[in-house]
Tab-separated table of C-alpha atoms in Angstrom:
chain	number	residue	atom	x	y	z
A	1	UNK	CA	-20.648	-8.257	1.465
A	2	UNK	CA	-18.375	-8.368	4.535
A	3	UNK	CA	-19.053	-11.613	6.407
A	4	UNK	CA	-18.008	-11.655	10.062
A	5	UNK	CA	-18.004	-14.326	12.755
A	6	UNK	CA	-18.228	-13.580	16.481
A	7	UNK	CA	-14.885	-13.677	18.288
A	8	UNK	CA	-16.496	-16.054	20.804
A	9	UNK	CA	-16.634	-18.655	18.028
A	10	UNK	CA	-13.708	-17.532	15.917
A	11	UNK	CA	-11.013	-17.400	18.609
A	12	UNK	CA	-11.401	-21.017	19.837
A	13	UNK	CA	-11.345	-22.162	16.210
A	14	UNK	CA	-8.251	-20.068	15.509
A	15	UNK	CA	-6.491	-21.696	18.461
A	16	UNK	CA	-7.491	-25.314	17.868
A	17	UNK	CA	-7.248	-25.149	14.060
A	18	UNK	CA	-3.618	-24.096	13.494
A	19	UNK	CA	-2.435	-26.158	16.472
A	20	UNK	CA	-4.029	-29.204	14.850
A	21	UNK	CA	-2.188	-28.914	11.525
A	22	UNK	CA	1.059	-27.273	12.592
A	23	UNK	CA	1.733	-29.416	15.672
A	24	UNK	CA	1.624	-32.797	13.922
A	25	UNK	CA	3.525	-31.393	10.943
A	26	UNK	CA	6.318	-29.997	13.132
A	27	UNK	CA	6.477	-33.249	15.096
A	28	UNK	CA	6.645	-35.324	11.935
A	29	UNK	CA	9.109	-33.122	10.025
A	30	UNK	CA	11.538	-32.384	12.867
A	31	UNK	CA	11.413	-35.670	14.802
A	32	UNK	CA	9.594	-38.616	13.196
A	33	UNK	CA	10.768	-38.107	9.601
A	34	UNK	CA	14.489	-37.678	10.460
A	35	UNK	CA	14.278	-40.673	12.801
A	36	UNK	CA	12.694	-42.870	10.128
A	37	UNK	CA	15.159	-41.687	7.489
A	38	UNK	CA	17.979	-42.531	9.879
A	39	UNK	CA	16.539	-46.022	10.352
A	40	UNK	CA	16.174	-46.599	6.602
A	41	UNK	CA	19.467	-45.033	5.451
A	42	UNK	CA	21.636	-43.693	8.291
A	43	UNK	CA	24.651	-43.078	6.071
A	44	UNK	CA	22.845	-40.528	3.884
A	45	UNK	CA	20.474	-39.021	6.471
A	46	UNK	CA	21.616	-35.369	6.129
A	47	UNK	CA	21.347	-35.426	2.334
A	48	UNK	CA	18.003	-37.251	2.431
A	49	UNK	CA	16.474	-34.724	4.832
A	50	UNK	CA	17.558	-32.045	2.346
A	51	UNK	CA	16.052	-34.039	-0.561
A	52	UNK	CA	12.718	-34.416	1.218
A	53	UNK	CA	12.790	-30.716	2.024
A	54	UNK	CA	13.513	-29.679	-1.573
A	55	UNK	CA	10.722	-31.827	-2.993
A	56	UNK	CA	8.405	-30.631	-0.236
A	57	UNK	CA	9.184	-26.994	-1.050
A	58	UNK	CA	8.163	-27.360	-4.682
A	59	UNK	CA	5.004	-29.306	-3.884
A	60	UNK	CA	4.032	-26.930	-1.066
A	61	UNK	CA	4.484	-23.816	-3.209
A	62	UNK	CA	2.274	-25.132	-6.001
A	63	UNK	CA	-0.412	-26.698	-3.816
A	64	UNK	CA	-0.658	-23.594	-1.602
A	65	UNK	CA	-1.370	-21.311	-4.565
A	66	UNK	CA	-3.883	-23.781	-5.979
A	67	UNK	CA	-5.601	-24.155	-2.597
A	68	UNK	CA	-5.865	-20.393	-2.103
A	69	UNK	CA	-7.164	-19.882	-5.647
A	70	UNK	CA	-9.812	-22.605	-5.335
A	71	UNK	CA	-10.855	-21.519	-1.848
A	72	UNK	CA	-11.402	-17.903	-2.911
A	73	UNK	CA	-13.740	-19.129	-5.651
A	74	UNK	CA	-15.659	-21.771	-3.701
A	75	UNK	CA	-19.371	-21.342	-2.961
A	76	UNK	CA	-20.962	-23.789	-0.510
A	77	UNK	CA	-23.357	-23.986	2.419
A	78	UNK	CA	-20.277	-24.452	4.631
A	79	UNK	CA	-18.516	-21.349	3.304
A	80	UNK	CA	-15.489	-21.079	1.040
A	81	UNK	CA	-12.818	-22.357	3.445
A	82	UNK	CA	-14.278	-25.239	5.469
A	83	UNK	CA	-14.744	-27.867	2.698
A	84	UNK	CA	-11.117	-27.588	1.633
A	85	UNK	CA	-9.468	-27.573	5.036
A	86	UNK	CA	-11.495	-30.526	6.360
A	87	UNK	CA	-10.774	-32.496	3.180
A	88	UNK	CA	-7.087	-31.593	3.402
A	89	UNK	CA	-6.962	-32.792	7.013
A	90	UNK	CA	-8.435	-36.172	6.052
A	91	UNK	CA	-5.836	-36.699	3.304
A	92	UNK	CA	-3.005	-35.533	5.593
A	93	UNK	CA	-4.062	-38.158	8.157
A	94	UNK	CA	-3.954	-40.815	5.436
A	95	UNK	CA	-0.495	-39.695	4.295
A	96	UNK	CA	0.898	-39.947	7.843
A	97	UNK	CA	-0.514	-43.467	8.216
A	98	UNK	CA	1.138	-44.430	4.925
A	99	UNK	CA	4.453	-42.898	6.053
A	100	UNK	CA	4.347	-44.984	9.225
A	101	UNK	CA	4.404	-48.168	7.110
A	102	UNK	CA	7.323	-47.111	4.888
A	103	UNK	CA	10.190	-49.575	4.528
A	104	UNK	CA	11.945	-47.756	1.706
A	105	UNK	CA	12.966	-44.171	0.978
A	106	UNK	CA	10.945	-43.881	-2.287
A	107	UNK	CA	7.679	-44.970	-0.612
A	108	UNK	CA	8.336	-42.605	2.296
A	109	UNK	CA	9.007	-39.761	-0.147
A	110	UNK	CA	5.724	-40.319	-2.007
A	111	UNK	CA	3.785	-40.487	1.262
A	112	UNK	CA	5.453	-37.301	2.497
A	113	UNK	CA	4.700	-35.418	-0.749
A	114	UNK	CA	1.029	-36.403	-0.479
A	115	UNK	CA	1.084	-34.976	3.037
A	116	UNK	CA	2.638	-31.723	1.777
A	117	UNK	CA	-0.162	-31.260	-0.743
A	118	UNK	CA	-2.860	-32.019	1.824
A	119	UNK	CA	-1.277	-29.752	4.433
A	120	UNK	CA	-1.463	-26.713	2.168
A	121	UNK	CA	-5.143	-27.343	1.514
A	122	UNK	CA	-5.547	-26.824	5.275
A	123	UNK	CA	-3.155	-23.874	5.646
A	124	UNK	CA	-4.294	-21.567	2.836
A	125	UNK	CA	-8.040	-21.679	3.618
A	126	UNK	CA	-7.678	-21.692	7.410
A	127	UNK	CA	-5.518	-18.567	7.699
A	128	UNK	CA	-8.184	-16.729	5.673
A	129	UNK	CA	-10.538	-17.223	8.636
A	130	UNK	CA	-8.770	-14.145	10.056
A	131	UNK	CA	-10.700	-12.058	7.554
A	132	UNK	CA	-13.932	-13.173	9.248
A	133	UNK	CA	-13.004	-11.284	12.436
A	134	UNK	CA	-14.753	-7.969	13.232
A	135	UNK	CA	-12.621	-4.956	12.273
A	136	UNK	CA	-11.852	-3.965	15.873
A	137	UNK	CA	-10.833	-7.509	16.805
A	138	UNK	CA	-8.497	-8.533	13.987
A	139	UNK	CA	-5.314	-8.215	16.070
A	140	UNK	CA	-6.926	-10.283	18.833
A	141	UNK	CA	-7.907	-12.909	16.256
A	142	UNK	CA	-4.378	-12.859	14.819
A	143	UNK	CA	-2.973	-13.304	18.331
A	144	UNK	CA	-5.234	-16.312	18.856
A	145	UNK	CA	-4.174	-17.893	15.553
A	146	UNK	CA	-0.457	-17.208	15.793
A	147	UNK	CA	0.292	-16.574	19.455
A	148	UNK	CA	-1.840	-19.341	20.938
A	149	UNK	CA	-2.672	-21.749	18.116
A	150	UNK	CA	0.753	-21.771	16.507
A	151	UNK	CA	2.544	-21.752	19.871
A	152	UNK	CA	0.683	-24.927	20.808
A	153	UNK	CA	1.479	-26.342	17.376
A	154	UNK	CA	5.139	-25.332	17.278
A	155	UNK	CA	6.031	-26.259	20.837
A	156	UNK	CA	3.213	-27.908	22.789
A	157	UNK	CA	2.926	-30.857	20.431
A	158	UNK	CA	6.709	-31.247	20.227
A	159	UNK	CA	6.926	-31.755	23.991
A	160	UNK	CA	4.494	-34.648	23.619
A	161	UNK	CA	6.080	-35.843	20.355
A	162	UNK	CA	9.522	-36.193	21.979
A	163	UNK	CA	8.046	-39.059	24.004
A	164	UNK	CA	7.626	-40.992	20.742
A	165	UNK	CA	11.280	-40.861	19.646
A	166	UNK	CA	11.509	-44.556	20.425
A	167	UNK	CA	8.167	-45.308	18.680
A	168	UNK	CA	8.224	-42.811	15.822
A	169	UNK	CA	6.143	-44.994	13.462
A	170	UNK	CA	3.300	-44.940	15.979
A	171	UNK	CA	3.909	-41.189	16.295
A	172	UNK	CA	3.100	-40.670	12.606
A	173	UNK	CA	-0.289	-42.363	13.064
A	174	UNK	CA	-1.291	-40.657	16.311
A	175	UNK	CA	-0.358	-37.179	15.148
A	176	UNK	CA	-2.014	-37.682	11.759
A	177	UNK	CA	-5.282	-38.550	13.516
A	178	UNK	CA	-4.852	-35.466	15.725
A	179	UNK	CA	-4.767	-33.242	12.632
A	180	UNK	CA	-8.056	-34.552	11.278
A	181	UNK	CA	-9.923	-34.550	14.590
A	182	UNK	CA	-8.632	-31.113	15.626
A	183	UNK	CA	-9.370	-29.502	12.258
A	184	UNK	CA	-12.881	-30.938	12.236
A	185	UNK	CA	-13.532	-29.629	15.772
A	186	UNK	CA	-12.260	-26.164	14.763
A	187	UNK	CA	-14.547	-26.107	11.721
A	188	UNK	CA	-17.550	-27.096	13.842
A	189	UNK	CA	-16.802	-24.359	16.381
A	190	UNK	CA	-16.296	-21.585	13.802
A	191	UNK	CA	-19.380	-22.623	11.777
A	192	UNK	CA	-18.353	-20.600	8.746
A	193	UNK	CA	-21.492	-19.048	7.199
A	194	UNK	CA	-22.829	-20.163	3.839
A	195	UNK	CA	-21.638	-18.072	0.901
A	196	UNK	CA	-23.872	-19.524	-1.797
A	197	UNK	CA	-25.207	-16.058	-2.611
A	198	UNK	CA	-21.779	-14.410	-2.825
A	199	UNK	CA	-20.826	-12.907	-6.182
A	200	UNK	CA	-18.336	-15.041	-8.072
A	201	UNK	CA	-14.889	-13.756	-9.023
A	202	UNK	CA	-14.566	-14.175	-12.772
A	203	UNK	CA	-11.527	-13.265	-14.891
A	204	UNK	CA	-12.043	-11.222	-18.043
A	205	UNK	CA	-12.793	-13.647	-20.848
A	206	UNK	CA	-10.298	-12.148	-23.282
A	207	UNK	CA	-7.472	-12.678	-20.775
A	208	UNK	CA	-8.578	-16.051	-19.440
A	209	UNK	CA	-5.664	-18.039	-20.850
A	210	UNK	CA	-3.223	-15.284	-21.788
A	211	UNK	CA	0.279	-14.805	-20.406
A	212	UNK	CA	-0.660	-11.247	-19.478
A	213	UNK	CA	-3.498	-12.515	-17.290
A	214	UNK	CA	-1.184	-15.034	-15.630
A	215	UNK	CA	1.295	-12.276	-14.784
A	216	UNK	CA	-1.479	-10.254	-13.127
A	217	UNK	CA	-1.739	-12.892	-10.398
A	218	UNK	CA	1.109	-11.049	-8.667
A	219	UNK	CA	1.071	-7.221	-8.635
A	220	UNK	CA	4.045	-5.084	-9.687
A	221	UNK	CA	6.617	-4.138	-7.032
A	222	UNK	CA	5.278	-0.566	-7.003
A	223	UNK	CA	1.815	-1.826	-6.051
A	224	UNK	CA	2.758	-4.725	-3.799
A	225	UNK	CA	6.024	-3.405	-2.297
A	226	UNK	CA	5.015	-3.734	1.350
A	227	UNK	CA	3.410	-7.139	0.783
A	228	UNK	CA	6.601	-8.393	-0.852
A	229	UNK	CA	8.746	-6.994	1.972
A	230	UNK	CA	6.527	-8.782	4.506
A	231	UNK	CA	6.797	-11.987	2.457
A	232	UNK	CA	10.590	-11.729	2.146
A	233	UNK	CA	10.808	-10.974	5.864
A	234	UNK	CA	8.779	-14.067	6.707
A	235	UNK	CA	10.859	-16.269	4.409
A	236	UNK	CA	14.123	-15.088	5.964
A	237	UNK	CA	12.673	-15.366	9.463
A	238	UNK	CA	11.454	-18.880	8.679
A	239	UNK	CA	14.842	-20.030	7.398
A	240	UNK	CA	16.472	-18.521	10.488
A	241	UNK	CA	14.074	-20.426	12.719
A	242	UNK	CA	13.886	-23.778	10.941
A	243	UNK	CA	17.615	-24.060	10.242
A	244	UNK	CA	17.799	-24.695	13.994
A	245	UNK	CA	14.530	-26.498	14.752
A	246	UNK	CA	14.724	-28.670	11.614
A	247	UNK	CA	18.013	-30.133	12.844
A	248	UNK	CA	17.285	-29.947	16.579
A	249	UNK	CA	17.477	-33.719	16.948
A	250	UNK	CA	20.872	-33.878	15.215
A	251	UNK	CA	22.123	-30.740	17.041
A	252	UNK	CA	21.549	-32.509	20.343
A	253	UNK	CA	23.047	-35.839	19.283
A	254	UNK	CA	25.801	-34.934	16.787
A	255	UNK	CA	26.780	-31.397	17.880
A	256	UNK	CA	26.247	-31.423	21.657
A	257	UNK	CA	26.804	-35.223	21.891
A	258	UNK	CA	23.822	-35.947	24.154
A	259	UNK	CA	22.390	-39.397	24.763
A	260	UNK	CA	18.752	-40.239	23.934
A	261	UNK	CA	17.380	-39.385	27.391
A	262	UNK	CA	19.288	-36.084	27.571
A	263	UNK	CA	18.231	-35.235	24.009
A	264	UNK	CA	14.580	-35.817	24.909
A	265	UNK	CA	14.893	-33.638	28.013
A	266	UNK	CA	16.622	-30.794	26.156
A	267	UNK	CA	14.061	-30.783	23.327
A	268	UNK	CA	11.241	-30.784	25.861
A	269	UNK	CA	12.873	-27.938	27.838
A	270	UNK	CA	13.264	-25.719	24.759
A	271	UNK	CA	9.719	-26.348	23.660
A	272	UNK	CA	8.278	-25.855	27.145
A	273	UNK	CA	9.931	-22.421	27.396
A	274	UNK	CA	8.771	-21.472	23.904
A	275	UNK	CA	5.266	-22.738	24.653
A	276	UNK	CA	5.006	-20.556	27.781
A	277	UNK	CA	6.200	-17.483	25.879
A	278	UNK	CA	3.956	-18.288	22.929
A	279	UNK	CA	0.847	-18.578	25.079
A	280	UNK	CA	1.761	-15.447	27.066
A	281	UNK	CA	2.275	-13.404	23.886
A	282	UNK	CA	-0.947	-14.810	22.460
A	283	UNK	CA	-2.821	-13.249	25.362
A	284	UNK	CA	-0.755	-10.059	25.489
A	285	UNK	CA	0.581	-9.091	22.038
A	286	UNK	CA	-2.699	-9.004	20.080
A	287	UNK	CA	-4.733	-6.938	22.564
A	288	UNK	CA	-1.812	-4.519	23.114
A	289	UNK	CA	-1.429	-4.095	19.359
A	290	UNK	CA	-5.154	-3.316	19.070
A	291	UNK	CA	-4.939	-0.828	21.936
A	292	UNK	CA	-1.739	1.062	21.062
A	293	UNK	CA	-1.896	0.636	17.258
A	294	UNK	CA	1.642	-0.741	17.100
A	295	UNK	CA	2.423	-3.608	14.728
A	296	UNK	CA	5.518	-3.289	12.531
A	297	UNK	CA	8.054	-2.665	15.312
A	298	UNK	CA	7.285	-5.704	17.499
A	299	UNK	CA	7.109	-8.005	14.460
A	300	UNK	CA	10.422	-6.747	13.059
A	301	UNK	CA	12.275	-6.881	16.377
A	302	UNK	CA	10.893	-10.317	17.223
A	303	UNK	CA	12.763	-12.023	14.392
A	304	UNK	CA	16.022	-10.327	15.392
A	305	UNK	CA	15.513	-11.800	18.890
A	306	UNK	CA	15.323	-15.226	17.272
A	307	UNK	CA	18.748	-14.729	15.681
A	308	UNK	CA	20.244	-13.646	19.007
A	309	UNK	CA	18.982	-16.882	20.538
A	310	UNK	CA	20.780	-18.904	17.866
A	311	UNK	CA	24.073	-17.158	18.674
A	312	UNK	CA	23.813	-18.290	22.294
A	313	UNK	CA	24.125	-21.954	21.315
A	314	UNK	CA	26.989	-21.090	18.946
A	315	UNK	CA	29.063	-19.359	21.619
A	316	UNK	CA	28.204	-21.443	24.702
A	317	UNK	CA	27.595	-24.957	23.320
A	318	UNK	CA	26.158	-26.157	26.641
A	319	UNK	CA	22.923	-26.332	28.616
A	320	UNK	CA	23.067	-22.602	29.427
A	321	UNK	CA	23.190	-21.855	25.712
A	322	UNK	CA	20.141	-24.092	25.221
A	323	UNK	CA	18.315	-22.222	27.989
A	324	UNK	CA	19.126	-18.777	26.568
A	325	UNK	CA	18.084	-19.961	23.111
A	326	UNK	CA	14.768	-21.140	24.526
A	327	UNK	CA	14.073	-17.742	26.140
A	328	UNK	CA	15.216	-15.532	23.231
A	329	UNK	CA	13.594	-17.672	20.538
A	330	UNK	CA	10.485	-18.132	22.687
A	331	UNK	CA	9.974	-14.395	23.111
A	332	UNK	CA	10.682	-13.738	19.440
A	333	UNK	CA	8.438	-16.487	18.099
A	334	UNK	CA	5.677	-15.634	20.577
A	335	UNK	CA	5.451	-12.035	19.343
A	336	UNK	CA	5.972	-13.018	15.692
A	337	UNK	CA	3.296	-15.699	15.660
A	338	UNK	CA	0.831	-13.381	17.394
A	339	UNK	CA	1.135	-10.499	14.936
A	340	UNK	CA	2.738	-11.474	11.620
A	341	UNK	CA	-0.506	-12.634	9.959
A	342	UNK	CA	-2.188	-9.367	10.907
A	343	UNK	CA	0.738	-7.440	9.421
A	344	UNK	CA	0.289	-9.342	6.191
A	345	UNK	CA	-3.462	-8.702	6.223
A	346	UNK	CA	-2.681	-4.975	6.440
A	347	UNK	CA	-0.442	-4.994	3.347
A	348	UNK	CA	-2.416	-7.334	1.060
A	349	UNK	CA	-2.602	-5.617	-2.370
A	350	UNK	CA	-5.971	-7.116	-3.424
A	351	UNK	CA	-8.685	-7.596	-0.775
A	352	UNK	CA	-10.695	-9.801	-3.164
A	353	UNK	CA	-8.005	-12.475	-2.989
A	354	UNK	CA	-7.396	-12.721	0.738
A	355	UNK	CA	-6.926	-16.514	0.885
A	356	UNK	CA	-4.539	-16.448	-2.071
A	357	UNK	CA	-2.238	-13.773	-0.643
A	358	UNK	CA	-2.444	-15.030	2.947
A	359	UNK	CA	-1.814	-18.535	1.650
A	360	UNK	CA	1.293	-17.430	-0.251
A	361	UNK	CA	2.474	-15.582	2.852
A	362	UNK	CA	1.940	-18.634	5.017
A	363	UNK	CA	4.137	-20.690	2.737
A	364	UNK	CA	6.728	-19.367	5.172
A	365	UNK	CA	5.489	-22.038	7.588
A	366	UNK	CA	6.097	-24.889	5.157
A	367	UNK	CA	8.442	-23.786	2.376
A	368	UNK	CA	11.007	-22.388	4.792
A	369	UNK	CA	11.028	-25.744	6.557
A	370	UNK	CA	12.078	-27.088	3.176
A	371	UNK	CA	14.636	-24.402	2.337
A	372	UNK	CA	16.290	-24.363	5.770
A	373	UNK	CA	17.405	-28.030	5.885
A	374	UNK	CA	18.800	-27.775	2.323
A	375	UNK	CA	20.808	-24.699	3.260
A	376	UNK	CA	21.819	-26.232	6.585
A	377	UNK	CA	22.951	-29.464	4.913
A	378	UNK	CA	25.132	-27.432	2.542
A	379	UNK	CA	26.826	-25.296	5.208
A	380	UNK	CA	27.302	-28.302	7.501
A	381	UNK	CA	29.054	-30.222	4.700
A	382	UNK	CA	31.170	-27.199	3.698
A	383	UNK	CA	32.034	-25.911	7.163
A	384	UNK	CA	30.786	-27.532	10.377
A	385	UNK	CA	27.663	-28.086	12.444
A	386	UNK	CA	28.223	-24.782	14.265
A	387	UNK	CA	27.818	-22.815	11.007
A	388	UNK	CA	24.026	-23.244	11.022
A	389	UNK	CA	23.790	-20.937	14.036
A	390	UNK	CA	25.511	-18.144	12.094
A	391	UNK	CA	23.154	-18.802	9.172
A	392	UNK	CA	20.198	-18.555	11.547
A	393	UNK	CA	21.383	-15.203	12.924
A	394	UNK	CA	22.072	-13.656	9.501
A	395	UNK	CA	18.756	-14.736	7.995
A	396	UNK	CA	16.781	-13.658	11.071
A	397	UNK	CA	18.420	-10.219	11.071
A	398	UNK	CA	17.719	-9.678	7.356
A	399	UNK	CA	14.106	-10.748	7.890
A	400	UNK	CA	13.687	-8.220	10.690
A	401	UNK	CA	15.135	-5.391	8.594
A	402	UNK	CA	12.732	-6.193	5.730
A	403	UNK	CA	9.756	-5.973	8.092
A	404	UNK	CA	10.982	-2.679	9.546
A	405	UNK	CA	11.270	-1.279	5.982
A	406	UNK	CA	7.494	-1.503	5.379
A	407	UNK	CA	6.043	1.982	4.800
A	408	UNK	CA	2.265	1.585	4.836
A	409	UNK	CA	2.252	0.408	8.476
A	410	UNK	CA	3.545	3.314	10.561
A	411	UNK	CA	4.864	1.494	13.616
């Protein structure tokens, strides 16, 4: 049975929902967490950001798969996604409140790991709401989720969050509450239908605990080639993006040598430009993709644009470079966020496990934020701060080429 929800309900939920989890997470991971780590142990801040990222990557990968698996098999009067994402939002709020009270690195690490688990119980079920869209409106729904919702989350919240650089402990609390309230509002708007009568997905009994059954979770390359290329593309794109944004605070202070006020203004400028592009692409990219049946090309080229933006800061190292980065990365991320989830939906190898495969794909939004700082910390220590811009360009370009290599989506 194909359950659909009217776009009039689904689109507002797909804007408010991802903005509510991604915005506070981006604010906390790129601004509040580094600031608190710097307060607790300034001497080891680069290595500690990498440590938090590594631990977060492992926890996020496991919890995302578990969340997708459980969500796909849930039967409730509120549907299969809503109970998990609302519960995850409540625990994420609690974890941010705990982080705000941290006076030691170990306590902060535990609080942050709890938040990583909770976050993925929002992400994996919520992105599967895209499958509720009518067939002729899936690109529009994807544009709402990625182009508008994630643009607000990635950039809109960061503009506001920069105001809390001097009160980052309060920032943890406020943005944690925003996640819970926003997610709850999105769930109420979408009103996911009951699925109590839906047929359960049961594994074959003889393979229930076998290694062979476990290996079947992921299809062979021959079957899932295009899905894997999309996943690899997203991972490389994510590292290219977050190797810059994850260290944006330190880029401004340690690389460009800006004072606190100038740092705040530069971060707000970048995010304002990216927000405008993100919202514009949210309105434009999805409907144009539906109309002209073009998907792979804009998604692939968008990540290459992101890498070009990174090079501008490498070569110019001034406010003009920041401005060009904002425009190039804003255009790239606006198109990418609007269409990449739809691209993944097109190449999913098993339509009975939508939340699982979309959830794995969307690990690119959390795991790459963990990988990128680790990689950036390594290249900074081995070379210099400027090397992360080259890393961003190379990874973004490889990600774009992987997307363009997909065969089952013509253009």
